[in-house]
Each structure stands twice: as structure tokens, then as C-alpha cells.
PDB file of C-alpha atoms in Angstrom:
ATOM      1  CA  MET A 986     136.838 124.385 113.377  1.00 45.00           C
ATOM      2  CA  ALA A 987     135.927 127.803 111.701  1.00 45.00           C
ATOM      3  CA  PHE A 988     133.321 127.706 108.650  1.00 48.00           C
ATOM      4  CA  ASP A 989     136.360 127.195 105.695  1.00 58.00           C
ATOM      5  CA  GLY A 990     134.509 127.985 102.055  1.00 58.00           C
ATOM      6  CA  ARG A 991     137.179 125.157 100.308  1.00 67.00           C
ATOM      7  CA  ILE A 992     135.817 122.858 102.500  1.00 75.00           C
ATOM      8  CA  LEU A 993     131.893 123.939 100.837  1.00 75.00           C
ATOM      9  CA  SER A 994     133.505 123.100  97.288  1.00 78.00           C
ATOM     10  CA  GLY A 995     135.692 120.199  98.622  1.00 81.00           C
ATOM     11  CA  VAL A 996     132.404 118.727  99.465  1.00 83.00           C
ATOM     12  CA  SER A 997     130.603 119.251  95.914  1.00 84.00           C
ATOM     13  CA  VAL A 998     133.917 118.133  93.948  1.00 87.00           C
ATOM     14  CA  LEU A 999     133.133 114.698  97.081  1.00 86.00           C
ATOM     15  CA  ALA A1000     129.229 114.446  96.017  1.00 85.00           C
ATOM     16  CA  ALA A1001     130.539 114.997  92.168  1.00 85.00           C
ATOM     17  CA  VAL A1002     133.000 112.012  92.228  1.00 86.00           C
ATOM     18  CA  VAL A1003     130.676 109.360  94.494  1.00 85.00           C
ATOM     19  CA  GLU A1004     127.948 109.956  91.633  1.00 82.00           C
ATOM     20  CA  GLY A1005     129.936 109.538  88.472  1.00 81.00           C
ATOM     21  CA  GLY A1006     131.802 106.767  90.436  1.00 83.00           C
ATOM     22  CA  SER A1007     135.259 107.536  89.347  1.00 85.00           C
ATOM     23  CA  PHE A1008     137.611 111.392  89.071  1.00 87.00           C
ATOM     24  CA  VAL A1009     137.742 110.525  85.034  1.00 86.00           C
ATOM     25  CA  LYS A1010     133.735 111.097  85.302  1.00 85.00           C
ATOM     26  CA  ALA A1011     133.817 113.126  88.409  1.00 83.00           C
ATOM     27  CA  ALA A1012     135.833 116.257  85.908  1.00 85.00           C
ATOM     28  CA  GLU A1013     132.955 115.290  83.279  1.00 83.00           C
ATOM     29  CA  LEU A1014     130.400 116.499  85.718  1.00 79.00           C
ATOM     30  CA  ILE A1015     131.775 119.574  87.193  1.00 81.00           C
ATOM     31  CA  GLY A1016     134.210 120.478  84.268  1.00 83.00           C
ATOM     32  CA  ILE A1017     137.294 120.866  85.625  1.00 86.00           C
ATOM     33  CA  THR A1018     140.380 118.218  85.386  1.00 87.00           C
ATOM     34  CA  ASP A1019     141.271 114.624  86.489  1.00 85.00           C
ATOM     35  CA  SER A1020     144.253 116.078  88.517  1.00 87.00           C
ATOM     36  CA  GLY A1021     141.829 118.779  89.749  1.00 87.00           C
ATOM     37  CA  VAL A1022     139.747 115.910  91.320  1.00 87.00           C
ATOM     38  CA  SER A1023     142.107 115.047  92.668  1.00 88.00           C
ATOM     39  CA  ARG A1024     143.816 117.830  94.839  1.00 89.00           C
ATOM     40  CA  SER A1025     140.415 118.868  95.877  1.00 88.00           C
ATOM     41  CA  ILE A1026     139.132 115.755  97.778  1.00 88.00           C
ATOM     42  CA  SER A1027     142.737 115.585  98.718  1.00 89.00           C
ATOM     43  CA  ARG A1028     142.998 118.995 100.461  1.00 89.00           C
ATOM     44  CA  LEU A1029     139.740 118.298 101.990  1.00 86.00           C
ATOM     45  CA  GLU A1030     140.857 115.013 103.490  1.00 88.00           C
ATOM     46  CA  ALA A1031     143.777 117.608 104.813  1.00 87.00           C
ATOM     47  CA  ARG A1032     141.437 119.637 106.711  1.00 87.00           C
ATOM     48  CA  LEU A1033     139.418 117.167 107.781  1.00 86.00           C
ATOM     49  CA  GLY A1034     142.146 114.590 108.883  1.00 87.00           C
ATOM     50  CA  VAL A1035     140.988 111.398 107.606  1.00 88.00           C
ATOM     51  CA  ARG A1036     140.472 109.649 104.247  1.00 90.00           C
ATOM     52  CA  LEU A1037     137.187 109.760 102.285  1.00 89.00           C
ATOM     53  CA  LEU A1038     138.594 107.503  99.674  1.00 90.00           C
ATOM     54  CA  ASP A1039     139.966 104.599  99.178  1.00 88.00           C
ATOM     55  CA  ARG A1040     141.406 104.630  95.739  1.00 82.00           C
ATOM     56  CA  THR A1041     142.601 101.840  93.201  1.00 75.00           C
ATOM     57  CA  THR A1042     143.105 101.571  89.550  1.00 67.00           C
ATOM     58  CA  ARG A1043     139.682 100.348  89.052  1.00 71.00           C
ATOM     59  CA  SER A1044     137.585 101.851  91.124  1.00 76.00           C
ATOM     60  CA  VAL A1045     136.685 104.404  93.407  1.00 85.00           C
ATOM     61  CA  THR A1046     135.293 104.000  96.852  1.00 88.00           C
ATOM     62  CA  LEU A1047     134.536 105.872 100.475  1.00 89.00           C
ATOM     63  CA  THR A1048     136.590 104.363 103.452  1.00 90.00           C
ATOM     64  CA  ASP A1049     133.629 104.453 106.070  1.00 89.00           C
ATOM     65  CA  GLU A1050     135.059 107.911 107.484  1.00 89.00           C
ATOM     66  CA  GLY A1051     134.147 108.965 104.195  1.00 85.00           C
ATOM     67  CA  ARG A1052     130.107 107.526 104.028  1.00 88.00           C
ATOM     68  CA  ARG A1053     130.024 109.282 107.178  1.00 89.00           C
ATOM     69  CA  PHE A1054     131.138 112.324 106.117  1.00 88.00           C
ATOM     70  CA  TYR A1055     129.212 112.053 103.219  1.00 86.00           C
ATOM     71  CA  ASP A1056     125.516 110.845 104.232  1.00 86.00           C
ATOM     72  CA  GLU A1057     126.233 114.194 106.677  1.00 85.00           C
ATOM     73  CA  ALA A1058     127.673 116.504 104.646  1.00 84.00           C
ATOM     74  CA  LYS A1059     125.457 115.712 100.846  1.00 80.00           C
ATOM     75  CA  PRO A1060     121.228 116.420 102.606  1.00 80.00           C
ATOM     76  CA  HIS A1061     122.698 119.983 103.247  1.00 79.00           C
ATOM     77  CA  LEU A1062     124.193 119.888  99.201  1.00 77.00           C
ATOM     78  CA  ASP A1063     121.076 119.334  98.483  1.00 74.00           C
ATOM     79  CA  ALA A1064     119.316 122.218 100.360  1.00 74.00           C
ATOM     80  CA  ILE A1065     121.785 124.440  99.360  1.00 74.00           C
ATOM     81  CA  GLU A1066     121.308 123.805  95.330  1.00 71.00           C
ATOM     82  CA  ASP A1067     117.336 123.707  95.782  1.00 67.00           C
ATOM     83  CA  ALA A1068     117.326 126.605  97.748  1.00 66.00           C
ATOM     84  CA  ALA A1069     119.237 128.614  94.857  1.00 63.00           C
ATOM     85  CA  VAL A1070     117.247 127.025  92.380  1.00 60.00           C
ATOM     86  CA  ALA A1071     114.190 127.502  94.179  1.00 60.00           C
ATOM     87  CA  ALA A1072     115.382 132.169  94.134  1.00 58.00           C
ATOM     88  CA  SER A1073     116.265 132.021  90.337  1.00 57.00           C
ATOM     89  CA  GLY A1074     113.133 130.301  89.901  1.00 52.00           C
ATOM     90  CA  ALA A1075     115.210 128.528  87.149  1.00 42.00           C
ATOM     91  CA  ALA A1076     112.754 127.392  84.500  1.00 40.00           C
ATOM     92  CA  SER A1077     114.690 123.594  84.504  1.00 47.00           C
ATOM     93  CA  ALA A1078     114.777 122.728  88.202  1.00 70.00           C
ATOM     94  CA  VAL A1079     112.800 119.651  87.679  1.00 84.00           C
ATOM     95  CA  ARG A1080     116.853 118.506  86.086  1.00 83.00           C
ATOM     96  CA  GLY A1081     119.294 115.525  86.747  1.00 84.00           C
ATOM     97  CA  ARG A1082     118.912 112.481  88.427  1.00 88.00           C
ATOM     98  CA  LEU A1083     115.868 111.146  90.919  1.00 91.00           C
ATOM     99  CA  ARG A1084     116.004 107.641  92.391  1.00 91.00           C
ATOM    100  CA  VAL A1085     112.264 106.483  93.358  1.00 93.00           C
ATOM    101  CA  ASP A1086     111.447 103.169  95.840  1.00 91.00           C
ATOM    102  CA  ILE A1087     108.519 101.874  94.461  1.00 89.00           C
ATOM    103  CA  ASP A1088     106.060 100.448  95.733  1.00 84.00           C
ATOM    104  CA  PRO A1089     105.501  96.947  94.051  1.00 78.00           C
ATOM    105  CA  PHE A1090     102.144  97.423  93.045  1.00 78.00           C
ATOM    106  CA  PHE A1091     101.691 101.265  91.722  1.00 83.00           C
ATOM    107  CA  LEU A1092     105.006 100.571  89.861  1.00 84.00           C
ATOM    108  CA  PRO A1093     103.616  98.058  87.660  1.00 77.00           C
ATOM    109  CA  LEU A1094      99.315  98.114  87.789  1.00 74.00           C
ATOM    110  CA  VAL A1095      98.797 101.528  88.452  1.00 81.00           C
ATOM    111  CA  LEU A1096     102.528 103.921  86.696  1.00 86.00           C
ATOM    112  CA  ALA A1097     103.485 101.859  83.985  1.00 82.00           C
ATOM    113  CA  GLY A1098     102.253 103.294  80.701  1.00 85.00           C
ATOM    114  CA  GLN A1099     101.488 106.432  82.233  1.00 87.00           C
ATOM    115  CA  LEU A1100     105.166 107.383  82.410  1.00 92.00           C
ATOM    116  CA  GLY A1101     106.289 108.391  78.601  1.00 92.00           C
ATOM    117  CA  VAL A1102     103.516 111.542  80.524  1.00 93.00           C
ATOM    118  CA  PHE A1103     106.177 112.647  82.975  1.00 94.00           C
ATOM    119  CA  CYS A1104     109.166 111.961  80.565  1.00 93.00           C
ATOM    120  CA  GLU A1105     107.325 114.666  77.948  1.00 93.00           C
ATOM    121  CA  ARG A1106     106.887 116.914  81.079  1.00 92.00           C
ATOM    122  CA  TYR A1107     110.939 116.593  82.518  1.00 92.00           C
ATOM    123  CA  PRO A1108     112.612 116.115  79.538  1.00 92.00           C
ATOM    124  CA  ASP A1109     116.041 116.580  81.831  1.00 88.00           C
ATOM    125  CA  LEU A1110     115.057 114.272  84.314  1.00 91.00           C
ATOM    126  CA  ARG A1111     116.493 111.173  84.762  1.00 92.00           C
ATOM    127  CA  VAL A1112     114.292 108.726  86.758  1.00 93.00           C
ATOM    128  CA  GLU A1113     115.889 105.395  88.550  1.00 93.00           C
ATOM    129  CA  PHE A1114     113.299 103.208  90.131  1.00 92.00           C
ATOM    130  CA  VAL A1115     113.605 100.424  92.626  1.00 88.00           C
ATOM    131  CA  THR A1116     111.744  98.247  95.241  1.00 82.00           C
ATOM    132  CA  ARG A1117     112.855  96.427  98.557  1.00 76.00           C
ATOM    133  CA  GLU A1118     111.491  94.429 101.066  1.00 69.00           C
ATOM    134  CA  HIS A1119     111.931  97.735 103.544  1.00 72.00           C
ATOM    135  CA  ILE A1120     112.647 101.154 103.117  1.00 76.00           C
ATOM    136  CA  GLY A1121     115.315 101.850 105.075  1.00 73.00           C
ATOM    137  CA  ASP A1122     118.031 105.148 105.235  1.00 75.00           C
ATOM    138  CA  LEU A1123     116.506 106.788 102.337  1.00 79.00           C
ATOM    139  CA  VAL A1124     120.523 108.345 102.835  1.00 75.00           C
ATOM    140  CA  ALA A1125     122.172 106.402 103.177  1.00 74.00           C
ATOM    141  CA  ASP A1126     121.077 104.383 100.569  1.00 79.00           C
ATOM    142  CA  GLY A1127     121.345 107.477  98.136  1.00 81.00           C
ATOM    143  CA  ILE A1128     117.544 107.295  97.857  1.00 87.00           C
ATOM    144  CA  ASP A1129     115.490 110.762  96.646  1.00 88.00           C
ATOM    145  CA  LEU A1130     111.903 109.420  97.068  1.00 90.00           C
ATOM    146  CA  ALA A1131     109.708 106.191  98.471  1.00 90.00           C
ATOM    147  CA  VAL A1132     106.525 105.470  97.383  1.00 90.00           C
ATOM    148  CA  ARG A1133     104.758 103.215  99.130  1.00 87.00           C
ATOM    149  CA  PHE A1134     101.433 101.349 100.749  1.00 82.00           C
ATOM    150  CA  GLY A1135     101.158 101.486 104.421  1.00 74.00           C
ATOM    151  CA  GLN A1136     101.241 103.815 107.328  1.00 69.00           C
ATOM    152  CA  PRO A1137     104.188 105.683 107.615  1.00 61.00           C
ATOM    153  CA  ARG A1138     106.270 104.736 110.626  1.00 62.00           C
ATOM    154  CA  GLY A1139     109.612 105.915 109.771  1.00 54.00           C
ATOM    155  CA  ALA A1140     110.019 108.922 112.592  1.00 53.00           C
ATOM    156  CA  THR A1141     112.828 110.854 110.809  1.00 66.00           C
ATOM    157  CA  LEU A1142     111.103 111.054 106.707  1.00 75.00           C
ATOM    158  CA  VAL A1143     108.030 113.575 106.222  1.00 80.00           C
ATOM    159  CA  SER A1144     105.392 111.887 104.507  1.00 81.00           C
ATOM    160  CA  ARG A1145     102.573 112.806 102.772  1.00 85.00           C
ATOM    161  CA  LYS A1146      99.227 111.003 102.001  1.00 85.00           C
ATOM    162  CA  LEU A1147      98.610 110.801  98.254  1.00 85.00           C
ATOM    163  CA  ILE A1148      95.317 108.772  98.108  1.00 83.00           C
ATOM    164  CA  GLU A1149      93.224 105.952 100.078  1.00 85.00           C
ATOM    165  CA  ALA A1150      92.847 102.944  96.987  1.00 83.00           C
ATOM    166  CA  PRO A1151      90.118 100.277  98.062  1.00 86.00           C
ATOM    167  CA  ILE A1152      90.874  96.583  98.453  1.00 89.00           C
ATOM    168  CA  LEU A1153      88.331  94.058  96.896  1.00 93.00           C
ATOM    169  CA  THR A1154      87.852  90.765  97.048  1.00 96.00           C
ATOM    170  CA  LEU A1155      88.049  88.786  93.851  1.00 97.00           C
ATOM    171  CA  ALA A1156      88.046  85.791  92.359  1.00 97.00           C
ATOM    172  CA  SER A1157      87.582  83.871  88.676  1.00 97.00           C
ATOM    173  CA  PRO A1158      84.393  82.701  87.017  1.00 97.00           C
ATOM    174  CA  ALA A1159      87.212  79.405  86.877  1.00 97.00           C
ATOM    175  CA  TYR A1160      87.769  79.222  90.710  1.00 98.00           C
ATOM    176  CA  LEU A1161      84.228  80.412  91.653  1.00 97.00           C
ATOM    177  CA  ALA A1162      82.667  76.674  88.762  1.00 97.00           C
ATOM    178  CA  ARG A1163      85.046  74.465  90.787  1.00 96.00           C
ATOM    179  CA  HIS A1164      84.715  75.646  94.065  1.00 96.00           C
ATOM    180  CA  GLY A1165      81.625  77.890  94.512  1.00 96.00           C
ATOM    181  CA  ARG A1166      81.020  81.071  95.646  1.00 96.00           C
ATOM    182  CA  PRO A1167      80.887  82.766  98.871  1.00 96.00           C
ATOM    183  CA  ALA A1168      77.687  84.070 100.287  1.00 95.00           C
ATOM    184  CA  HIS A1169      79.295  86.436 102.630  1.00 95.00           C
ATOM    185  CA  PRO A1170      82.927  86.583 103.934  1.00 96.00           C
ATOM    186  CA  THR A1171      82.879  84.554 106.274  1.00 96.00           C
ATOM    187  CA  ASP A1172      82.357  82.507 104.246  1.00 97.00           C
ATOM    188  CA  LEU A1173      86.329  82.672 103.021  1.00 96.00           C
ATOM    189  CA  ALA A1174      87.096  80.571 105.793  1.00 94.00           C
ATOM    190  CA  GLN A1175      86.564  77.631 103.939  1.00 94.00           C
ATOM    191  CA  HIS A1176      87.591  78.660 100.279  1.00 97.00           C
ATOM    192  CA  ARG A1177      91.587  79.133  98.401  1.00 96.00           C
ATOM    193  CA  CYS A1178      92.936  82.409  99.795  1.00 97.00           C
ATOM    194  CA  LEU A1179      95.781  83.570  97.818  1.00 97.00           C
ATOM    195  CA  GLN A1180      98.233  85.584 101.074  1.00 96.00           C
ATOM    196  CA  PHE A1181     100.292  88.768 100.492  1.00 91.00           C
ATOM    197  CA  PHE A1182     103.190  88.799 102.833  1.00 86.00           C
ATOM    198  CA  ASP A1183     103.616  92.179 104.811  1.00 79.00           C
ATOM    199  CA  PRO A1184     106.973  92.717 105.472  1.00 72.00           C
ATOM    200  CA  SER A1185     106.564  95.019 108.188  1.00 69.00           C
ATOM    201  CA  SER A1186     104.652  92.151 110.911  1.00 74.00           C
ATOM    202  CA  GLY A1187     106.665  88.985 108.953  1.00 78.00           C
ATOM    203  CA  GLN A1188     103.335  88.116 108.651  1.00 85.00           C
ATOM    204  CA  PRO A1189     100.511  87.186 105.949  1.00 89.00           C
ATOM    205  CA  PHE A1190      97.855  90.559 105.675  1.00 88.00           C
ATOM    206  CA  GLY A1191      94.370  90.383 107.787  1.00 90.00           C
ATOM    207  CA  TRP A1192      91.525  90.152 106.300  1.00 94.00           C
ATOM    208  CA  GLU A1193      89.150  92.612 106.356  1.00 91.00           C
ATOM    209  CA  PHE A1194      85.616  93.666 105.226  1.00 94.00           C
ATOM    210  CA  ILE A1195      83.412  96.888 106.182  1.00 92.00           C
ATOM    211  CA  SER A1196      80.379  97.227 105.111  1.00 89.00           C
ATOM    212  CA  ALA A1197      78.101 100.806 105.855  1.00 84.00           C
ATOM    213  CA  ASN A1198      77.637  99.868 109.419  1.00 87.00           C
ATOM    214  CA  GLU A1199      79.361  96.530 110.325  1.00 91.00           C
ATOM    215  CA  THR A1200      83.838  96.100 110.561  1.00 93.00           C
ATOM    216  CA  ILE A1201      84.772  92.214 110.534  1.00 94.00           C
ATOM    217  CA  GLU A1202      88.063  90.389 110.523  1.00 93.00           C
ATOM    218  CA  VAL A1203      87.942  86.282 108.879  1.00 94.00           C
ATOM    219  CA  GLN A1204      91.314  83.897 109.331  1.00 94.00           C
ATOM    220  CA  THR A1205      91.981  83.015 105.571  1.00 96.00           C
ATOM    221  CA  THR A1206      94.295  80.159 104.680  1.00 94.00           C
ATOM    222  CA  GLY A1207      95.826  78.748 101.395  1.00 94.00           C
ATOM    223  CA  PRO A1208      98.638  77.665  99.757  1.00 92.00           C
ATOM    224  CA  LEU A1209     100.440  80.380  98.061  1.00 96.00           C
ATOM    225  CA  THR A1210     102.610  83.000 100.300  1.00 95.00           C
ATOM    226  CA  PHE A1211     103.361  85.724  97.722  1.00 92.00           C
ATOM    227  CA  THR A1212     105.348  89.124  97.945  1.00 85.00           C
ATOM    228  CA  ASP A1213     104.808  90.068  93.894  1.00 83.00           C
ATOM    229  CA  PRO A1214     101.373  91.273  93.876  1.00 83.00           C
ATOM    230  CA  LYS A1215     101.281  91.159  89.878  1.00 84.00           C
ATOM    231  CA  SER A1216     102.284  87.196  90.654  1.00 90.00           C
ATOM    232  CA  MET A1217      99.601  86.875  92.977  1.00 93.00           C
ATOM    233  CA  LEU A1218      96.756  88.847  90.116  1.00 92.00           C
ATOM    234  CA  GLU A1219      98.139  86.093  87.562  1.00 94.00           C
ATOM    235  CA  GLU A1220      97.188  83.038  89.973  1.00 96.00           C
ATOM    236  CA  CYS A1221      93.891  84.607  90.881  1.00 97.00           C
ATOM    237  CA  LEU A1222      92.884  84.320  86.898  1.00 96.00           C
ATOM    238  CA  ALA A1223      94.097  81.568  86.249  1.00 96.00           C
ATOM    239  CA  GLY A1224      91.896  80.120  89.361  1.00 96.00           C
ATOM    240  CA  THR A1225      94.302  78.522  91.402  1.00 97.00           C
ATOM    241  CA  GLY A1226      92.232  80.830  94.876  1.00 97.00           C
ATOM    242  CA  ILE A1227      90.201  83.930  95.349  1.00 98.00           C
ATOM    243  CA  ALA A1228      92.910  87.296  96.439  1.00 97.00           C
ATOM    244  CA  GLN A1229      92.479  90.333  98.154  1.00 94.00           C
ATOM    245  CA  VAL A1230      94.314  93.099  95.688  1.00 90.00           C
ATOM    246  CA  ILE A1231      94.237  96.762  95.813  1.00 85.00           C
ATOM    247  CA  GLY A1232      91.402  97.944  93.392  1.00 82.00           C
ATOM    248  CA  TRP A1233      93.729  99.846  90.866  1.00 77.00           C
ATOM    249  CA  GLY A1234      94.789  98.304  87.929  1.00 74.00           C
ATOM    250  CA  VAL A1235      91.897  95.049  87.396  1.00 86.00           C
ATOM    251  CA  GLY A1236      89.084  97.596  86.341  1.00 84.00           C
ATOM    252  CA  ALA A1237      89.258  96.080  82.381  1.00 87.00           C
ATOM    253  CA  ARG A1238      89.367  92.495  83.990  1.00 92.00           C
ATOM    254  CA  LEU A1239      86.406  93.660  85.899  1.00 94.00           C
ATOM    255  CA  ALA A1240      84.672  94.203  83.357  1.00 94.00           C
ATOM    256  CA  CYS A1241      85.293  91.581  81.124  1.00 96.00           C
ATOM    257  CA  GLY A1242      84.472  88.916  83.392  1.00 96.00           C
ATOM    258  CA  ASP A1243      87.519  88.131  84.004  1.00 97.00           C
ATOM    259  CA  LEU A1244      87.193  88.991  87.212  1.00 97.00           C
ATOM    260  CA  ILE A1245      84.174  88.878  89.609  1.00 96.00           C
ATOM    261  CA  ASP A1246      84.126  91.215  92.456  1.00 96.00           C
ATOM    262  CA  LEU A1247      82.988  89.483  94.879  1.00 97.00           C
ATOM    263  CA  PHE A1248      81.715  91.064  98.656  1.00 95.00           C
ATOM    264  CA  PRO A1249      80.644  94.650  96.293  1.00 92.00           C
ATOM    265  CA  ASP A1250      78.182  95.905  99.745  1.00 91.00           C
ATOM    266  CA  TRP A1251      81.591  95.155 101.755  1.00 91.00           C
ATOM    267  CA  HIS A1252      84.395  98.265 100.291  1.00 86.00           C
ATOM    268  CA  GLY A1253      85.404  99.952 103.000  1.00 79.00           C
ATOM    269  CA  GLU A1254      88.628  99.221 104.066  1.00 79.00           C
ATOM    270  CA  ARG A1255      90.835 101.646 102.517  1.00 82.00           C
ATOM    271  CA  PHE A1256      94.927 101.191 101.398  1.00 82.00           C
ATOM    272  CA  PRO A1257      96.768 104.951 101.690  1.00 86.00           C
ATOM    273  CA  LEU A1258      99.168 105.992  99.343  1.00 86.00           C
ATOM    274  CA  TYR A1259     102.105 107.781 101.370  1.00 88.00           C
ATOM    275  CA  ALA A1260     105.010 109.909  99.489  1.00 88.00           C
ATOM    276  CA  TYR A1261     107.931 109.607 102.092  1.00 86.00           C
ATOM    277  CA  HIS A1262     111.195 111.731 101.437  1.00 83.00           C
ATOM    278  CA  PRO A1263     113.588 113.039 104.010  1.00 79.00           C
ATOM    279  CA  SER A1264     113.112 116.131 105.615  1.00 63.00           C
ATOM    280  CA  ARG A1265     114.757 119.183 104.412  1.00 58.00           C
ATOM    281  CA  GLN A1266     113.394 122.721 104.349  1.00 58.00           C
ATOM    282  CA  HIS A1267     113.695 123.367 100.529  1.00 61.00           C
ATOM    283  CA  GLN A1268     112.538 119.870  98.834  1.00 73.00           C
ATOM    284  CA  PRO A1269     114.185 119.446  95.731  1.00 79.00           C
ATOM    285  CA  ALA A1270     112.175 120.228  92.980  1.00 84.00           C
ATOM    286  CA  LYS A1271     112.451 117.388  91.487  1.00 89.00           C
ATOM    287  CA  VAL A1272     111.066 114.928  94.162  1.00 88.00           C
ATOM    288  CA  ARG A1273     108.045 117.584  94.082  1.00 88.00           C
ATOM    289  CA  ALA A1274     107.460 117.375  90.414  1.00 92.00           C
ATOM    290  CA  PHE A1275     107.223 113.299  90.574  1.00 93.00           C
ATOM    291  CA  ILE A1276     105.476 113.497  94.041  1.00 91.00           C
ATOM    292  CA  ASP A1277     102.500 115.452  92.293  1.00 91.00           C
ATOM    293  CA  PHE A1278     102.229 113.729  89.194  1.00 92.00           C
ATOM    294  CA  CYS A1279     101.792 110.187  91.551  1.00 89.00           C
ATOM    295  CA  ASP A1280      98.976 112.071  92.757  1.00 85.00           C
ATOM    296  CA  GLU A1281      97.817 113.433  89.468  1.00 87.00           C
ATOM    297  CA  ILE A1282      97.859 109.461  87.707  1.00 84.00           C
ATOM    298  CA  ALA A1283      96.462 108.184  91.729  1.00 78.00           C
ATOM    299  CA  ARG A1284      93.516 110.655  91.415  1.00 75.00           C
ATOM    300  CA  ASN A1285      92.595 109.985  87.992  1.00 74.00           C
ATOM    301  CA  LEU A1286      91.765 106.035  88.601  1.00 67.00           C
TER     302      LEU A1286
END
């Protein structure tokens, strides 16, 4: 099939329908009439020979064929838009909607309270945060960017390591008063340790300790396993058990004595924070802006 400029135009209209959720919203987004949107979609379907949308009086949804076509075409449409913005050097490049799959620890304990600066810096950008157990298909799921701890696993994604966070082993004074303070990491085998679930393995994260000249792994057990790091930290504060946490967002608790760093000579373990985005030649300016902001915040902790 020879290239037809009307297909590109139709894809733009289709993207507006998907983003807006209706022909009416699409018409508002791109500045044409409802009937113009309908005619454009009909011409695109006729050109491709497939039905792209299921239409009812209340909703418009992609068909299976429409979803496959949209998932393949949308990144190229984004790339064309980003290339045009980059070429024009427009000051308003950072705009629109940015959907971020965010790490459940990084958002509440590091970014929360800092995001007003980002909003003031880019007033034309609207950011939506989602947290999922796994990084899925970013393009198919409508995600522009993922910010997650751990080694990159998606071969189709571009990754950028932002920073490595220290791992601290913490307990509250109340817990230590009842159970005593472990003198060495190996003593943790006799203590109640709060576990954190690793979705990549389906098991709790292992506990590793690294000093200047030694690395050891300790088998720990405990009655509670978490997927929410904030809840685990609250239980640690309450004296329920000992926890290993990323050493960000706990400085005030350590300074006032609410938490005790049990092994300050064993801080060698590091957990990397990565930013992931779909592979494409022209990275959207909004994605670059948010990655740079996360990097800025992390390095100032």
C-alpha cells in the first residue's frame, strides 16, 4: 500500500477519539465538528479495510483490530509530534498529559511534597501517577514513563539509571527494649523481621549486608510481608519488627530517635532507581523533563 497522507490525518483523529473517549471530546481536542470526526474515522476504516471502533450511544471503544493498529501507530504519531516540537524549539514543548508508572516507595517518601515545584516549572503539563505490580507494555497501557527501583528487565524499553539508594536496617526503640539489639547482621536470624515482597521473584527480598571487606546474606523470617513500603515502615515504627528500607525519607525519624540504624558499618548494599520509557528516536520533552526532575530530587536527598 502506497503512503496516503489521509491515513496520517485519520490516525491523528483516532488518537483524539481514544484520548477523549468520545467523538464530542475528540472534536473539542482537534477543533473540528463531531460529524467531521465521524467522517474521518469512517474514511480511515474504509482505507484500512477493518472496523477500528465499536460505537454505541454512550461509548466508543477500540475493536481488537483497532487496538492493534492504534498500539502500532501511536508511537510513530508521538515521534512525529516530538520531532516537530524539537525542530521548532517551541517553549511550550512540555505540555499535555504525562502518565507515569511510579514506584510505590519513591512517590510517597521522596517525591511527595516536592511536586509543586515541578507543577510551577511546567504549568501546561498534567501528570497522572499509577502504580502497578509489574511494568507491563507501556505503549499498550498508555504509560509514557516508568520510574522503578531494581535492575531493568524490559528489553524493548530504554532505561536510564538515576541514582543508587542505600539500604538501611532499622528498628524502633520499643522493639529493641522488648527483644534486645542485634550486635551483628547474623543475629537477625533470631529476630522478627518485616518482609517486603519482590514481584519479579514472587518471594520476599533477600537481606544482604555489605561492609568494607565482607558481604553476607542472612535468612530472616517474620509474620508480616508487605507490598506497600509505607505500611511496612509504620509497623517498624510501631515496634512490630525490624525492617530493611531504602534510606530515603527516613532521615527525620533517625534524627529524632524514632528509628535506630542497627548496622551503620554495613551500608554497602545499594538499590538502583531507573527511569524507563518506550524506545523511540525522539524522546518526548515532557518525559525528559520529568526524568530530569526525579534525578534532581534524588541527588539532593
